[in-house]
Amino acid sequence: MAIVAEGMPPTIALEGSRKQRGNLTQARIRWMILAVVMGFGLVGGRLIQLGMVVPDQSIEGQTRDAIMASRPPILDRNGLEMAVDIRVPSLYAEPRRIIDVEEAVSKLRTVLPSLDEEWLRKRLTGEKGFVWVQRELTPAIQEQVMRLGIPGIDFITESKRFYPAMSEAAHILGSTNVDNQGIAGIERYVDTDHLSVLQELGLARGNALTPIELSVDMRVQHILHQEMQDSMARYQAIAAAGVIIDIYSGEVVAMASLPDFNPNEPASALVKDTFNRITSGIFEPGSIFKTITIAGALDSGTVRITDKFDARYGVRFGRYTISDFHGKNRILALPEVYKYSSNIGTIRVMQAMGKDNFRAFLSRLKFDERVEFELPEMRSPSIPKSLSEVGAATASFGHGLSVSPLHMVMAYTALVNGGNYIAPTLFKRSIADAEKLYEPVVSAQTSEYIRYLMRLNAIAVGGSGSQMNKLALGYRAGGKTGTAEKVVDGRYSSSKVTNFFASAFPLDNPRYAMVVMVDEPKAENERSGTTAGWNAGHMTGRIVQRIAPMLGIAPEFSELLDQQIVPQSVRQLYPEGF
């Protein structure tokens, strides 16, 4: 029964009671709403904690765009694939989502037994975001792992570099690391050319990137690499290397250096002595440097192609006398100095030019600076800033200074292409574009003389290139041998040598220059020797014989072609030749 206050009408008392109950209900509703909001807040916070709200999607600091980024395919000059991306699954984990770490470790090791148990346990423990478990797996492994049904374990598809030719172009291409970033060779050069920026922005995805076309001809590269392998086995050498250049465009047609590595296994590049001897090795070049000395003297005008030099006696410097390996002990015409590889005659040629002019000529041919080239694996030469009389004498025949085979082949390129130095390139370059970069270093007349001397050395009786010519008949190749004794315990060793052969072909209409080297060769058989003509020369002949037809050079056996190479002044003074 309601109690009504004295003097208050019943209807007013009833209305007051209803208002009290309404206020109470509204308060309860407000408290319920607050409780629900707080509950949702707690749940939301937990969801964030559990990672069910999308967190930072990077894996160990790498964005997914960068992980999934592609590299452009690398093609040879004929469109053959040298390096391509393949898509591979990589396994990662979200430790904060893993319910039972021990169960996850046990199950994963049934499919990936190579994973260290303790290492894996640490990777899967804690509140970390995304961590790598194992990268670059196969689709079959991916399927087995997914069947395990482990929460917090998943895959992402990323790019892996693949090199179809394996080691054949290893020093040209270089390699990439597990993040598909270039770490050596042209791969590293491409990364420095803004590819990494495209990857970070997510613009390097799929097949959108334009292929990179190199100047290399993989047909020629295969033969060069194969002949390097053969020579190492044939002559029991510790190393071999070679490079072939288009003399008018400066394009690298092929380049190989052994021992090499498999770029599909980047760690193999860390094995001792797998460096690129063409670009990052420097050596005393030996007698292939005589071509440089003679070219400089001829171009200076102080020496003529018909001049004669006294090689009857050795050249004496204090207590030391420099003599010839197989001396003729007579006066030699300049072509004979070259053909017989006379140290004495070459010194006389250099002295006629003058040691300072000789040193300046080396700078003109860029022997005292690093070759401008795309590969990062380069080494600076070692040439004295000034030459003493004896220093100039030994340098004239390739001793007392060290340069790379790339230096040598580019110098020979200039000496046979009409006299123009052109920086080498691994990218396709037209002759028209190359001509804009030409730097004249010798006259066209000097270039003609050098082509004659190189061919003479191949076809004349007693020429050091005659062994090469026997194997490359018809292709009008010519060149110069070089045998450089190695320094062992501070002294030159006659038993350990580095042999070179520098060449060009076809010399009636030259198109390609080549330098090959064989390090510490042994005699092939009882009838052969260990000087350069027996190994580097033979190898050059075999290479030319195999690659010339591929390069569109037809064999010609007419003696008229060789006669056309002989300068008119030589033909008049020495009609019977040498």
XYZ file of C-alpha atoms in Angstrom:
578
model
C 0.000 0.000 0.000
C 1.379 3.389 -0.999
C 1.931 5.845 1.765
C 0.682 9.239 0.832
C 2.060 12.268 2.551
C -0.466 14.300 4.501
C -1.988 17.058 2.417
C -0.689 15.587 -0.980
C -3.203 14.499 -3.574
C -2.920 10.755 -4.591
C -2.282 11.513 -8.308
C 0.760 13.697 -7.545
C 2.290 11.029 -5.303
C 1.942 8.372 -8.077
C 3.669 10.533 -10.653
C 6.644 11.130 -8.325
C 7.104 7.413 -7.779
C 7.197 6.757 -11.546
C 9.831 9.469 -12.073
C 12.137 7.883 -9.465
C 11.890 4.510 -11.158
C 12.676 6.109 -14.598
C 15.800 7.835 -13.306
C 17.019 4.562 -11.814
C 16.541 2.719 -15.117
C 18.457 5.361 -17.082
C 21.360 5.150 -14.652
C 21.449 1.368 -15.007
C 21.477 1.672 -18.812
C 24.336 4.153 -18.683
C 26.330 1.787 -16.469
C 25.610 -1.121 -18.814
C 26.751 0.895 -21.865
C 29.948 1.874 -20.050
C 30.570 -1.761 -19.128
C 30.058 -2.885 -22.741
C 32.405 -0.187 -24.059
C 35.032 -1.169 -21.548
C 34.596 -4.795 -22.494
C 35.001 -4.059 -26.171
C 38.057 -1.982 -25.357
C 39.623 -4.874 -23.470
C 38.810 -7.296 -26.237
C 40.129 -4.898 -28.888
C 43.323 -4.419 -26.954
C 43.782 -8.156 -26.718
C 43.086 -8.555 -30.401
C 45.785 -6.024 -31.149
C 48.096 -7.877 -28.786
C 47.334 -11.171 -30.523
C 48.038 -9.634 -33.919
C 44.516 -10.025 -35.295
C 44.510 -6.325 -36.134
C 46.907 -5.855 -39.088
C 50.310 -4.813 -37.705
C 53.540 -3.841 -39.467
C 53.780 -6.333 -42.327
C 57.560 -6.136 -42.761
C 59.665 -9.246 -42.148
C 62.793 -8.541 -40.162
C 62.877 -4.955 -41.398
C 62.112 -5.733 -45.036
C 58.928 -4.482 -46.612
C 56.892 -7.037 -48.509
C 57.235 -5.004 -51.653
C 61.005 -5.251 -51.371
C 60.835 -8.979 -50.617
C 58.593 -9.688 -53.592
C 60.472 -7.343 -55.938
C 61.824 -8.636 -59.223
C 65.091 -8.000 -61.044
C 65.109 -7.391 -64.784
C 66.188 -10.354 -66.917
C 69.690 -10.112 -68.368
C 70.059 -11.103 -72.018
C 73.041 -11.615 -74.275
C 73.325 -9.656 -77.529
C 71.203 -12.258 -79.335
C 68.394 -12.304 -76.760
C 69.541 -15.444 -74.926
C 68.686 -15.364 -71.213
C 71.749 -15.109 -68.991
C 69.962 -14.311 -65.711
C 66.269 -14.575 -64.826
C 64.054 -14.460 -61.759
C 62.179 -17.530 -60.586
C 59.415 -17.381 -57.961
C 60.094 -19.428 -54.836
C 58.216 -19.870 -51.527
C 59.931 -18.716 -48.346
C 58.785 -19.789 -44.879
C 58.213 -17.261 -42.115
C 56.616 -17.306 -38.655
C 54.608 -14.973 -36.397
C 55.746 -16.021 -32.915
C 52.956 -14.070 -31.180
C 50.380 -16.280 -32.918
C 52.054 -19.613 -32.188
C 50.074 -21.461 -29.511
C 52.428 -24.349 -28.745
C 56.078 -23.641 -29.541
C 57.304 -27.179 -28.761
C 54.692 -28.718 -31.031
C 55.565 -26.276 -33.811
C 59.289 -27.045 -33.499
C 58.673 -30.792 -33.539
C 56.372 -30.684 -36.565
C 58.546 -28.334 -38.640
C 61.611 -30.508 -38.150
C 59.792 -33.496 -39.621
C 59.771 -31.607 -42.936
C 62.927 -29.510 -42.454
C 65.277 -31.721 -40.409
C 68.271 -29.500 -41.207
C 66.884 -26.757 -38.936
C 68.681 -26.628 -35.608
C 66.186 -27.417 -32.857
C 67.401 -24.851 -30.338
C 67.714 -22.124 -32.997
C 64.192 -22.824 -34.221
C 62.780 -22.770 -30.693
C 64.274 -19.322 -30.082
C 62.920 -18.057 -33.414
C 59.376 -19.168 -32.561
C 59.345 -17.938 -28.959
C 58.218 -14.527 -27.769
C 56.048 -11.692 -29.005
C 58.000 -10.885 -32.152
C 56.209 -9.949 -35.382
C 57.381 -11.735 -38.507
C 60.636 -13.727 -38.633
C 62.220 -15.854 -41.333
C 62.397 -19.607 -40.754
C 63.865 -20.768 -44.076
C 63.970 -19.051 -47.441
C 63.936 -20.212 -51.036
C 62.203 -23.554 -50.578
C 60.524 -25.747 -53.175
C 56.766 -25.961 -53.823
C 56.852 -29.568 -52.590
C 58.284 -28.484 -49.221
C 55.727 -25.698 -49.049
C 52.884 -28.185 -49.467
C 54.261 -30.491 -46.750
C 54.591 -27.595 -44.278
C 51.082 -26.306 -44.984
C 49.652 -29.756 -44.275
C 51.076 -29.545 -40.748
C 48.472 -26.869 -39.975
C 50.611 -24.888 -37.542
C 49.088 -21.502 -36.527
C 51.466 -18.593 -37.066
C 53.407 -20.339 -39.851
C 53.014 -19.107 -43.435
C 54.779 -18.523 -46.758
C 55.525 -15.540 -48.946
C 56.544 -15.841 -52.586
C 59.761 -14.021 -53.411
C 62.165 -13.826 -56.324
C 65.341 -15.870 -56.614
C 67.971 -15.249 -59.259
C 68.778 -18.111 -61.614
C 71.687 -18.325 -64.048
C 71.034 -20.906 -66.773
C 74.659 -21.033 -67.986
C 75.939 -21.723 -64.471
C 79.603 -20.618 -64.234
C 80.195 -19.795 -67.918
C 79.650 -16.052 -67.481
C 80.131 -15.878 -63.712
C 82.587 -12.978 -63.646
C 80.448 -10.945 -66.025
C 77.134 -11.465 -64.244
C 78.319 -11.651 -60.645
C 75.600 -12.818 -58.257
C 72.877 -11.777 -55.824
C 72.345 -12.489 -52.141
C 69.352 -14.138 -50.504
C 67.496 -10.812 -50.624
C 67.986 -10.777 -54.422
C 70.317 -7.786 -54.194
C 73.319 -7.598 -56.498
C 76.596 -8.213 -54.689
C 79.040 -8.615 -57.595
C 79.457 -8.197 -61.328
C 76.887 -6.568 -63.559
C 74.197 -7.467 -60.998
C 75.773 -5.085 -58.522
C 76.197 -2.416 -61.190
C 72.482 -2.651 -62.018
C 71.602 -2.089 -58.359
C 73.676 1.078 -58.214
C 71.723 2.289 -61.232
C 68.551 2.920 -59.157
C 67.054 -0.604 -59.278
C 67.033 -0.761 -55.475
C 64.907 2.413 -55.365
C 62.325 0.828 -57.669
C 62.265 -2.262 -55.478
C 61.666 -0.291 -52.292
C 58.800 1.596 -53.943
C 57.209 -1.670 -55.047
C 57.606 -0.764 -58.714
C 59.878 -3.707 -59.523
C 57.238 -6.407 -59.573
C 56.529 -9.213 -62.003
C 57.832 -8.782 -65.544
C 57.413 -5.019 -65.717
C 61.121 -4.222 -65.832
C 62.793 -3.819 -69.221
C 65.357 -6.574 -69.920
C 69.026 -5.626 -69.752
C 70.802 -6.384 -73.020
C 74.528 -7.068 -72.778
C 77.146 -6.975 -75.520
C 78.205 -10.539 -74.704
C 77.660 -13.295 -77.269
C 76.982 -16.455 -75.272
C 78.030 -18.652 -78.190
C 81.482 -17.073 -78.115
C 81.451 -16.978 -74.311
C 80.812 -20.730 -74.197
C 83.789 -21.452 -76.451
C 86.115 -19.085 -74.587
C 85.165 -20.622 -71.249
C 85.528 -24.131 -72.642
C 88.988 -23.386 -74.032
C 90.042 -21.926 -70.666
C 89.014 -25.176 -68.990
C 90.835 -27.205 -71.607
C 94.023 -25.167 -71.236
C 94.085 -25.485 -67.465
C 93.866 -29.259 -67.810
C 96.144 -29.505 -70.877
C 98.956 -27.406 -69.371
C 98.263 -28.208 -65.684
C 97.979 -24.466 -65.078
C 96.730 -22.843 -61.879
C 94.611 -20.297 -63.777
C 93.558 -19.123 -67.232
C 91.668 -16.088 -68.514
C 90.674 -14.370 -71.726
C 88.734 -11.407 -73.122
C 87.494 -10.592 -76.642
C 86.643 -7.020 -77.738
C 84.922 -5.529 -80.773
C 87.652 -3.043 -81.726
C 85.317 -0.420 -83.203
C 82.528 -0.368 -80.602
C 84.530 -1.364 -77.507
C 81.914 -4.019 -76.721
C 83.024 -7.006 -74.659
C 82.034 -10.017 -76.757
C 83.288 -12.579 -74.222
C 85.250 -12.637 -70.986
C 86.181 -15.580 -68.769
C 88.517 -16.193 -65.869
C 89.225 -19.529 -64.216
C 89.004 -20.696 -61.456
C 85.490 -19.307 -61.346
C 82.304 -19.931 -59.370
C 78.651 -20.858 -59.794
C 76.545 -17.705 -59.350
C 73.590 -19.907 -58.381
C 75.667 -20.654 -55.259
C 77.090 -17.238 -54.288
C 79.183 -18.719 -51.477
C 81.304 -20.481 -54.110
C 82.695 -17.054 -55.061
C 84.482 -16.960 -51.699
C 86.739 -19.877 -52.636
C 90.378 -18.828 -52.952
C 91.624 -17.597 -56.343
C 88.178 -17.225 -57.958
C 88.750 -13.504 -58.620
C 88.380 -12.029 -62.108
C 91.914 -11.957 -63.508
C 90.877 -9.846 -66.495
C 89.776 -6.827 -64.452
C 91.017 -7.237 -60.886
C 94.295 -9.025 -61.503
C 97.434 -7.063 -62.425
C 100.490 -8.764 -63.893
C 103.795 -8.008 -65.528
C 102.717 -8.441 -69.158
C 106.050 -9.527 -70.590
C 106.725 -9.236 -74.306
C 103.171 -8.379 -75.358
C 104.195 -4.927 -74.094
C 106.770 -4.638 -76.891
C 103.907 -3.822 -79.249
C 103.166 -0.773 -77.089
C 106.792 0.369 -77.056
C 107.215 0.034 -80.808
C 103.895 1.766 -81.500
C 104.916 4.713 -79.337
C 108.270 5.047 -81.056
C 106.773 4.807 -84.546
C 104.093 7.355 -83.703
C 106.633 9.768 -82.246
C 108.450 9.885 -85.570
C 111.800 9.065 -83.968
C 111.702 5.531 -85.381
C 110.699 4.348 -88.841
C 109.350 0.932 -89.803
C 112.461 0.369 -91.961
C 115.024 1.333 -89.294
C 117.655 -1.115 -88.041
C 118.894 -1.704 -84.498
C 122.076 -3.227 -83.150
C 121.248 -6.431 -81.254
C 124.722 -7.967 -81.396
C 125.454 -7.326 -77.739
C 123.455 -7.081 -74.553
C 122.510 -3.736 -73.019
C 124.532 -3.092 -69.881
C 123.330 -1.151 -66.816
C 126.011 -1.132 -64.125
C 126.664 -4.727 -63.131
C 123.672 -6.076 -65.054
C 123.347 -6.920 -68.722
C 120.008 -7.416 -70.481
C 120.177 -9.930 -73.307
C 117.815 -11.838 -75.608
C 116.186 -15.209 -74.900
C 117.174 -16.619 -78.300
C 119.477 -13.893 -79.545
C 120.338 -13.482 -83.227
C 123.479 -11.540 -82.298
C 123.230 -9.268 -85.316
C 121.715 -6.028 -86.516
C 117.939 -6.376 -86.813
C 115.426 -4.457 -88.872
C 112.460 -3.224 -86.832
C 110.118 -5.990 -88.110
C 112.775 -8.517 -87.033
C 113.001 -6.937 -83.580
C 109.298 -7.651 -83.251
C 109.312 -11.069 -84.918
C 112.205 -12.391 -82.854
C 110.937 -10.623 -79.701
C 114.317 -9.032 -79.098
C 114.702 -7.391 -75.697
C 117.865 -5.663 -76.891
C 116.210 -4.312 -80.012
C 113.156 -3.111 -78.068
C 115.338 -1.240 -75.589
C 117.108 0.445 -78.508
C 113.722 1.435 -79.953
C 112.629 2.930 -76.621
C 115.917 4.780 -76.224
C 115.493 6.326 -79.659
C 112.113 7.600 -78.505
C 113.382 8.749 -75.093
C 112.296 7.455 -71.710
C 110.167 10.495 -70.864
C 108.312 10.341 -74.156
C 107.865 6.617 -73.611
C 106.387 7.242 -70.154
C 104.058 9.912 -71.563
C 102.867 7.470 -74.220
C 101.862 4.993 -71.496
C 99.662 7.700 -69.986
C 98.146 8.416 -73.391
C 97.058 4.768 -73.570
C 95.679 5.047 -69.998
C 98.038 2.472 -68.512
C 98.401 4.486 -65.316
C 94.705 4.656 -64.449
C 91.890 2.242 -63.764
C 89.981 1.216 -66.888
C 86.571 2.890 -67.111
C 84.258 -0.131 -67.010
C 80.939 -1.274 -65.527
C 82.231 -4.093 -63.352
C 82.959 -3.093 -59.747
C 85.742 -5.690 -59.464
C 88.550 -3.518 -60.779
C 92.129 -2.923 -59.709
C 94.430 -0.010 -60.375
C 97.659 -0.652 -62.310
C 101.127 -0.297 -60.848
C 103.331 1.907 -63.028
C 106.083 4.238 -61.743
C 105.282 7.931 -62.192
C 108.709 8.428 -63.695
C 111.170 5.973 -65.182
C 114.893 5.695 -64.674
C 117.071 4.540 -67.557
C 117.047 0.950 -66.377
C 113.361 1.183 -65.361
C 112.426 2.387 -68.831
C 114.546 -0.367 -70.391
C 112.817 -3.173 -68.505
C 109.387 -1.561 -68.906
C 109.886 -1.489 -72.683
C 109.604 -5.284 -72.751
C 106.945 -5.576 -70.054
C 108.831 -5.931 -66.771
C 108.851 -3.676 -63.730
C 105.234 -2.627 -64.198
C 101.913 -4.398 -63.652
C 98.674 -3.897 -65.550
C 95.467 -5.860 -66.025
C 94.702 -7.918 -69.153
C 91.838 -5.452 -69.729
C 94.398 -2.634 -69.971
C 96.311 -4.654 -72.557
C 93.374 -5.622 -74.745
C 92.084 -2.039 -74.841
C 95.535 -0.773 -75.844
C 95.715 -3.356 -78.632
C 92.184 -2.367 -79.654
C 93.326 1.225 -80.179
C 96.467 0.177 -82.017
C 94.616 -1.889 -84.636
C 91.341 0.046 -85.084
C 92.976 3.046 -86.740
C 94.412 4.617 -83.594
C 91.399 5.421 -81.394
C 91.099 4.543 -77.726
C 87.577 3.536 -76.703
C 86.498 2.540 -73.190
C 85.145 -1.024 -73.000
C 81.520 -1.769 -72.199
C 79.364 -4.752 -71.300
C 76.292 -3.105 -72.846
C 75.345 -3.030 -76.505
C 76.855 -0.001 -78.226
C 76.660 0.914 -81.889
C 79.772 1.961 -83.784
C 78.149 5.351 -84.411
C 77.740 5.886 -80.659
C 81.260 4.590 -80.009
C 82.821 6.989 -82.491
C 81.579 9.895 -80.365
C 83.765 8.539 -77.543
C 86.926 7.959 -79.576
C 90.179 9.421 -78.250
C 92.923 9.436 -80.888
C 96.137 7.966 -79.429
C 98.171 7.039 -82.536
C 97.939 7.876 -86.214
C 96.243 5.690 -88.806
C 99.724 5.065 -90.284
C 101.019 3.741 -86.958
C 97.954 1.516 -86.682
C 98.691 0.129 -90.146
C 102.278 -0.652 -89.131
C 101.158 -2.472 -85.990
C 98.684 -4.621 -87.916
C 101.493 -5.563 -90.280
C 103.881 -6.486 -87.456
C 101.268 -8.592 -85.682
C 100.456 -10.527 -88.843
C 104.158 -10.893 -89.713
C 104.785 -12.467 -86.332
C 102.196 -15.124 -87.152
C 103.234 -16.060 -90.688
C 107.014 -15.515 -90.779
C 109.447 -18.345 -90.124
C 110.610 -18.016 -86.541
C 107.755 -15.731 -85.513
C 106.575 -16.302 -81.953
C 102.964 -16.403 -83.191
C 103.493 -19.135 -85.754
C 102.126 -21.823 -83.427
C 98.882 -19.856 -83.170
C 98.643 -19.377 -86.922
C 98.820 -23.113 -87.613
C 95.576 -23.564 -85.677
C 93.797 -20.499 -87.094
C 94.658 -20.887 -90.773
C 92.546 -18.777 -93.076
C 91.405 -16.253 -90.479
C 94.373 -13.849 -90.850
C 95.058 -13.617 -87.142
C 98.227 -12.160 -85.712
C 99.630 -11.139 -82.382
C 102.422 -11.186 -79.860
C 103.506 -13.628 -77.187
C 104.508 -12.658 -73.669
C 106.232 -14.787 -71.058
C 106.651 -13.077 -67.697
C 108.614 -14.690 -64.899
C 106.825 -14.531 -61.552
C 108.429 -13.084 -58.460
C 109.013 -15.794 -55.842
C 110.660 -14.881 -52.518
C 111.740 -11.527 -53.932
C 113.369 -12.960 -57.068
C 112.229 -13.763 -60.581
C 111.616 -17.491 -61.036
C 112.362 -19.117 -64.393
C 110.190 -22.116 -63.472
C 107.034 -20.163 -62.634
C 105.758 -17.921 -65.397
C 102.564 -16.193 -66.528
C 102.093 -16.454 -70.282
C 100.067 -14.129 -72.525
C 99.048 -13.881 -76.143
C 97.618 -10.605 -77.453
C 96.019 -10.827 -80.886
C 93.616 -9.369 -83.435
C 91.774 -10.812 -86.414
C 91.252 -10.700 -89.345
C 94.159 -8.314 -89.813
C 93.377 -7.474 -93.452
C 90.117 -5.963 -92.156
C 90.391 -6.136 -88.347
C 87.322 -6.485 -86.183
C 88.243 -8.219 -82.903
C 91.073 -8.033 -80.378
C 91.803 -10.692 -77.786
C 94.141 -11.252 -74.848
C 94.485 -14.636 -73.161
C 96.680 -15.755 -70.287
C 97.803 -19.046 -68.769
C 99.260 -18.986 -65.268
C 102.129 -21.358 -64.390
C 101.695 -23.750 -67.327
C 103.606 -27.013 -67.690
C 104.823 -28.519 -70.952
C 102.012 -30.331 -72.751
C 104.337 -33.116 -73.878
C 108.024 -33.915 -74.330
C 108.233 -32.023 -77.628
C 106.650 -28.805 -76.385
C 107.934 -25.979 -74.227
C 106.484 -23.712 -71.543
C 106.876 -20.326 -73.246
C 103.738 -18.500 -74.381
C 103.713 -19.698 -77.993
C 103.232 -23.287 -76.808
C 100.216 -22.633 -74.611
C 98.660 -19.142 -74.778
C 99.416 -19.068 -78.512
C 97.910 -22.504 -79.106
C 94.832 -21.576 -77.095
C 94.369 -18.389 -79.138
C 94.548 -20.373 -82.368
C 91.925 -22.843 -81.185
C 89.603 -20.036 -80.067
C 89.888 -18.085 -83.336
C 89.316 -21.242 -85.386
C 86.064 -21.909 -83.508
C 84.582 -18.436 -83.080
C 85.480 -16.731 -86.369
C 82.693 -18.471 -88.355
C 80.173 -17.515 -85.645
C 81.245 -13.895 -85.981
C 80.738 -13.902 -89.724
C 84.408 -14.156 -90.685
C 84.984 -16.481 -93.633
C 88.340 -18.240 -94.101
C 90.560 -16.924 -96.902
C 93.789 -18.596 -97.987
C 95.011 -16.175 -100.644
C 98.527 -14.844 -100.060
C 97.426 -11.592 -101.683
C 95.597 -10.634 -98.484
C 98.810 -10.880 -96.470
C 100.727 -8.947 -99.109
C 98.197 -6.137 -98.895
C 98.990 -5.735 -95.189
C 102.706 -5.057 -95.850
C 103.412 -1.285 -95.854
C 104.676 0.106 -99.158
C 107.939 1.342 -97.604
C 108.726 -2.147 -96.270
C 107.828 -3.767 -99.579
C 110.194 -1.448 -101.428
C 113.148 -1.840 -99.050
C 112.676 -5.529 -98.298
C 111.010 -7.021 -101.410
C 111.665 -10.570 -100.229
C 110.084 -9.850 -96.865
C 111.156 -11.326 -93.565
